[in-house]
Short mmCIF file of C-alpha atoms in Angstrom, two decimals:
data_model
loop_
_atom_site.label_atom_id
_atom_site.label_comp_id
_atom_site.label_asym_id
_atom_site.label_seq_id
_atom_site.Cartn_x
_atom_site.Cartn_y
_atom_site.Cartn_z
CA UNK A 244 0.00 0.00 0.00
CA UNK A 245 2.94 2.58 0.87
CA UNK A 246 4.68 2.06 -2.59
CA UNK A 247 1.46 1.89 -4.28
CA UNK A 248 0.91 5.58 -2.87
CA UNK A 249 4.61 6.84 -2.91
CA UNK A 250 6.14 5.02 -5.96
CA UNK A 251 2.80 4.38 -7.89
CA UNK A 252 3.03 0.79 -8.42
CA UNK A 253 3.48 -2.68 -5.75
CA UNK A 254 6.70 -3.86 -5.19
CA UNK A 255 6.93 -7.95 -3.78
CA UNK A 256 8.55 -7.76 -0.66
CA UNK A 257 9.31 -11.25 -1.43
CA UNK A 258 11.85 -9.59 -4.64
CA UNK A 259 13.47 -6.54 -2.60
CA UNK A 260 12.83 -7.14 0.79
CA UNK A 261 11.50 -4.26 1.75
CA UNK A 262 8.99 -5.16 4.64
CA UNK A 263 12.21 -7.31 6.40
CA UNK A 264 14.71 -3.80 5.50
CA UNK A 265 12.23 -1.87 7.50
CA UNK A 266 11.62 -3.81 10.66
CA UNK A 267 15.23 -4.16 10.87
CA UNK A 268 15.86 -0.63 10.79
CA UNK A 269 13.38 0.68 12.96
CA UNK A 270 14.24 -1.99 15.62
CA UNK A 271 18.02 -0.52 15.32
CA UNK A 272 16.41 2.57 15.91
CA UNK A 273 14.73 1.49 18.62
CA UNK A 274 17.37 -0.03 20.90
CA UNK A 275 19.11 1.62 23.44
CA UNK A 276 22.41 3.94 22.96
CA UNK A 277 25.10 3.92 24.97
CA UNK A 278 26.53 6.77 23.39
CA UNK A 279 22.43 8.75 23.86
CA UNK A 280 23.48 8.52 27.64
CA UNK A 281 27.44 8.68 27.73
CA UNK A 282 28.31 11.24 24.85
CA UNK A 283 31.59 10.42 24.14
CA UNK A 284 31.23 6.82 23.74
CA UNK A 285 28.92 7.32 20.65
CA UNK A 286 32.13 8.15 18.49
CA UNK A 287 33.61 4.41 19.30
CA UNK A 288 29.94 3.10 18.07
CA UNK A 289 30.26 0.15 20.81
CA UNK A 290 27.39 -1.81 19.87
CA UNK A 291 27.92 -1.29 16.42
CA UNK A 292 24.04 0.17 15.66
CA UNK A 293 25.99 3.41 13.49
CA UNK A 294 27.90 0.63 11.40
CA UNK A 295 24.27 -1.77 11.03
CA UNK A 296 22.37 0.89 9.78
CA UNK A 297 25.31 2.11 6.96
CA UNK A 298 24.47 -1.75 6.03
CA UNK A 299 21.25 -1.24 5.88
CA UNK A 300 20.82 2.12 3.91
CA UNK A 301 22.55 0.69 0.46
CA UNK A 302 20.13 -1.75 -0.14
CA UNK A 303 17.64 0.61 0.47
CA UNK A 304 19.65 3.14 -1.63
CA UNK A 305 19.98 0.83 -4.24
CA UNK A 306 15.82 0.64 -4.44
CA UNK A 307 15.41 4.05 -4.66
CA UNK A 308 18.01 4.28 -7.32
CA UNK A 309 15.56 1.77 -9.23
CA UNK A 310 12.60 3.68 -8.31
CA UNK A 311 13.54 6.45 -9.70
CA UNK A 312 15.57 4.86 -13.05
CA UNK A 313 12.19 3.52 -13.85
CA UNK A 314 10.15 6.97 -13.90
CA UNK A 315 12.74 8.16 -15.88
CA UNK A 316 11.99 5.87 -18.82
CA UNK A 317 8.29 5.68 -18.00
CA UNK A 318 6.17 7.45 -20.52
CA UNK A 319 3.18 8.97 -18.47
CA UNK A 320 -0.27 8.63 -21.00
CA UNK A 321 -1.58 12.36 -20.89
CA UNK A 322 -4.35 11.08 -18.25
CA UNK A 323 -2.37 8.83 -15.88
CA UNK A 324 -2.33 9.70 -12.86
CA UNK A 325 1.15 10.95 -11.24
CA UNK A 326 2.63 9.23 -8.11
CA UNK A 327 4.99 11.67 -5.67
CA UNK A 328 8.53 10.64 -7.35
CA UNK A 329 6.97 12.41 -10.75
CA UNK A 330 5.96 15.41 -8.89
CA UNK A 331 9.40 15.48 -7.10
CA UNK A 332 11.11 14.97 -10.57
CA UNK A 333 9.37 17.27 -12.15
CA UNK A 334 10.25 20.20 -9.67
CA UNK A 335 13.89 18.79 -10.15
CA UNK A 336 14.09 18.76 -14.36
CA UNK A 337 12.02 22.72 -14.29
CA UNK A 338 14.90 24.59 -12.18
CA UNK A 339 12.12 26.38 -10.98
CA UNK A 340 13.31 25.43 -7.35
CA UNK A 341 14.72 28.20 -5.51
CA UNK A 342 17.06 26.00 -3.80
CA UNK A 343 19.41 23.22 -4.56
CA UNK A 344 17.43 20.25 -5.88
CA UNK A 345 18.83 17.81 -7.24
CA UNK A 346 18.83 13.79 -7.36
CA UNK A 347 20.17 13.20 -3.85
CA UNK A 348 17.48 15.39 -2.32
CA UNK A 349 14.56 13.09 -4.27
CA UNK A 350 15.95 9.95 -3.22
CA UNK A 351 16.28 11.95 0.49
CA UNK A 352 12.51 12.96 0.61
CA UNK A 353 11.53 9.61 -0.41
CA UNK A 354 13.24 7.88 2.14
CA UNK A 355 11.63 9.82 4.64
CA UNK A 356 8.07 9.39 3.59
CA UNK A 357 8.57 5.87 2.84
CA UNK A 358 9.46 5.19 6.59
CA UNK A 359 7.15 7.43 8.04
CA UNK A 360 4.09 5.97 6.37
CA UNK A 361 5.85 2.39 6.09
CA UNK A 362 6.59 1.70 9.88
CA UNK A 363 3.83 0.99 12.29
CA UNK A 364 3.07 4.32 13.41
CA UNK A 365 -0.40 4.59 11.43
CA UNK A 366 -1.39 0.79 12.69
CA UNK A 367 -0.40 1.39 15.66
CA UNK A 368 -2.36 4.70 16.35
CA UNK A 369 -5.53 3.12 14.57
CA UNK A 370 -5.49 0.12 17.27
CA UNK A 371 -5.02 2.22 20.46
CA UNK A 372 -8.05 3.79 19.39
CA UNK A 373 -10.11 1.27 18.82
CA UNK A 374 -8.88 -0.39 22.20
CA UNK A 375 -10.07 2.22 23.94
CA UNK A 376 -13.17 2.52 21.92
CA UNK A 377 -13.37 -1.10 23.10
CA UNK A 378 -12.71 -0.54 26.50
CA UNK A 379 -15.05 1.80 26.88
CA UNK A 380 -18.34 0.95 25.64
CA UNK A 381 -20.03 3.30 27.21
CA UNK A 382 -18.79 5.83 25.19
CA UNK A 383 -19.20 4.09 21.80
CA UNK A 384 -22.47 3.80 22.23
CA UNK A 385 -22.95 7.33 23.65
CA UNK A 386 -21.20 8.76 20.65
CA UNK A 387 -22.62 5.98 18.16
CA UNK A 388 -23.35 9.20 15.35
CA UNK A 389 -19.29 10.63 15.90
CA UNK A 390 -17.61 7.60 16.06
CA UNK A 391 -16.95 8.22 12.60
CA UNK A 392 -15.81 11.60 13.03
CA UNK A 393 -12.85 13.33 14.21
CA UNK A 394 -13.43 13.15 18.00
CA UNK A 395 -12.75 9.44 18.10
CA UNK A 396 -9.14 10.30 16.00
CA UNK A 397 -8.38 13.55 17.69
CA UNK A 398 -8.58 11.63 21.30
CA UNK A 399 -6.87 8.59 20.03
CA UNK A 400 -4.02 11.17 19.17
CA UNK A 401 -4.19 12.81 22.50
CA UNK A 402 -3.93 9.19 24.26
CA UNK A 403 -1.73 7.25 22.11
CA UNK A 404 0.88 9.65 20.71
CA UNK A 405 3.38 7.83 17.36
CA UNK A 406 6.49 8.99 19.30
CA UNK A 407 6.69 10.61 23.19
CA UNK A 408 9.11 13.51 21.72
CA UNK A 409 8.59 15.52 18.86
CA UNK A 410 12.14 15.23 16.24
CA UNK A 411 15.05 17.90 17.50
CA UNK A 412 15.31 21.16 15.26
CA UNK A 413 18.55 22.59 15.41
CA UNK A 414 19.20 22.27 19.28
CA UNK A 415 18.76 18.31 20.40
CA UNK A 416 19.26 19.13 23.62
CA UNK A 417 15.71 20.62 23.79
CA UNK A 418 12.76 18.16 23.09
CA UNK A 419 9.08 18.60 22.91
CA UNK A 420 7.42 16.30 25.64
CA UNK A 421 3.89 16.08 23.20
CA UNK A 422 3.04 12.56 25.72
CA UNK A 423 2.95 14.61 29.12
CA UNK A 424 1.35 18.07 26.74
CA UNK A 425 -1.71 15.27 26.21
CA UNK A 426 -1.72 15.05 29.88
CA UNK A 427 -1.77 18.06 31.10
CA UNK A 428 -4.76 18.60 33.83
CA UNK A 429 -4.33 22.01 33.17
CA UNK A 430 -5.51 21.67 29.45
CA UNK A 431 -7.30 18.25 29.97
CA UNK A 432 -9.75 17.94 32.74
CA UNK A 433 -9.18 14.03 33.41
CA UNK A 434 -6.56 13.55 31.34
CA UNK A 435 -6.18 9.69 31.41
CA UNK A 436 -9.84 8.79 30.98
CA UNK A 437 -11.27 8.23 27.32
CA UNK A 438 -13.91 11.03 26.99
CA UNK A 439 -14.77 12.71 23.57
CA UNK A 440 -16.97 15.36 24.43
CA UNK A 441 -13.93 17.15 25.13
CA UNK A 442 -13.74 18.02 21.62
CA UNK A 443 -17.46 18.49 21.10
CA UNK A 444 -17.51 22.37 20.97
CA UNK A 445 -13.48 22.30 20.48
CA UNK A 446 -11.76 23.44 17.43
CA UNK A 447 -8.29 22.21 18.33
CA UNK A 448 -6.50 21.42 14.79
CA UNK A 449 -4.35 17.92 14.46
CA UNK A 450 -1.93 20.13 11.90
CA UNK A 451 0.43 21.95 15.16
CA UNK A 452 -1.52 24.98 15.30
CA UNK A 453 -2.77 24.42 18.69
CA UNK A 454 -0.35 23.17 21.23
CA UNK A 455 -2.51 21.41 23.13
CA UNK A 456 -2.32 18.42 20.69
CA UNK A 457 0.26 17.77 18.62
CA UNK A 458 0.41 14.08 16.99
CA UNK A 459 2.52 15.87 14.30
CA UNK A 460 4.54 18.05 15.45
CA UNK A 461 4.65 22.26 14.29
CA UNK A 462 6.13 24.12 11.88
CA UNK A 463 8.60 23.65 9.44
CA UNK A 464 10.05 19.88 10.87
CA UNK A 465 6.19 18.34 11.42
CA UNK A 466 5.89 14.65 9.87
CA UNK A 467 6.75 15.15 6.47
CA UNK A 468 3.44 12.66 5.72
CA UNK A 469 0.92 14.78 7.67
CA UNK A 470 -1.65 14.90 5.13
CA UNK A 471 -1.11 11.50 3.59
CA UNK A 472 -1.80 10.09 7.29
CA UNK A 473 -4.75 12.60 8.43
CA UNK A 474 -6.10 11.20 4.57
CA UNK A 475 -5.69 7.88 5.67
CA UNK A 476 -7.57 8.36 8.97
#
């Protein structure tokens, strides 16, 4: 589903890989650093995650390289439909970019959205909620007519954030605690109970332009697949 959206076409995991490439990565990613809580030991790379995930990125690099090879000789038909590597390539081949873009920065942006729509953050998300829709049927059936609407999602968010911490901008020393924002009694009246009449007469936006809730992140460095994944849900 994730090429089929990004690359415009299914690629068999059981040909390139991909699903294994992933999980592999992302548990990397996942595991404790020595060098996250001692700072200089990250430069001997003791339990060799740096030098695992240069493995992992040619393969991956090498799929990309395909990816791309084959829009290049693709002929679109004038009503075909265009996938996100033709938009990128097309702002590459105008010049019209007012910045450097070239192909490093394609393959760059794809990589990105391919893992943030390809690891389990969407399924994830999309099964706290409906455990807690679950566990509280009380509420479902209270709120049988919105279930379907965005209170359901926008508390699921609230509840069940993808990541605790919001990605560093320039300063990593300084992260954005979005988990204990959601929890907040001074925002959320009962903040660990499951209630969605809390956004019955709220207009609190998912996109980071109230702080209150912030799934995505704000600003310039929010999840590069916002609207792809507020699409999806």
């Amino acid at each position: 589903m994730s090429c089929l959206m990004i690359f415009g076409k299914k690629y068999m995991d059981e040909d390139l890989g991909l699903n294994e490439l992933v999980k592999e990565t992302m548990f990397i990613a996942a595991r404790p650093n020595l060098g996250d809580y001692i700072p200089f030991l990250g430069v001997f790379d003791l339990q060799g995650l740096s030098r695992r995930m240069k493995e992992l990125s040619k393969p991956f690099d090498e799929f990309l390289e395909r990816v791309i090879n084959e829009h290049l000789h693709k002929v679109n038909e004038q009503n075909q439909a265009k996938d996100i590597v033709d938009k990128l390539m097309g702002i590459m081949n105008s010049n019209e970019a007012v910045f450097e873009f070239n192909h490093h920065h394609v393959k760059a942006i794809l990589l990105a959205i391919y893992y943030s729509n390809s690891t389990d953050t969407s399924s994830t998300t999309v099964e706290w909620i409906l455990s807690e829709v679950l566990r509280h049927p009380d509420v479902m059936k209270k709120h049988q007519n919105d279930i379907e609407r965005v209170m359901v999602i926008k508390e699921g968010f609230r509840l069940h954030l993808v990541a605790p911490l919001l990605i560093p901008h320039e300063s990593v020393e300084d992260l954005i605690n979005v988990w204990a924002i959601g929890r907040d009694p001074n925002v959320w009246p009962e903040p660990e109970n499951f209630k969605l009449e809390r956004f019955l007469e709220c207009n609190i936006d998912l996109r980071g332009h109230d702080f209150q809730l912030l799934p995505f992140g704000s600003g310039r460095r929010s999840c590069p697949v916002m609207q792809l994944g507020l699409t999806i849900f």
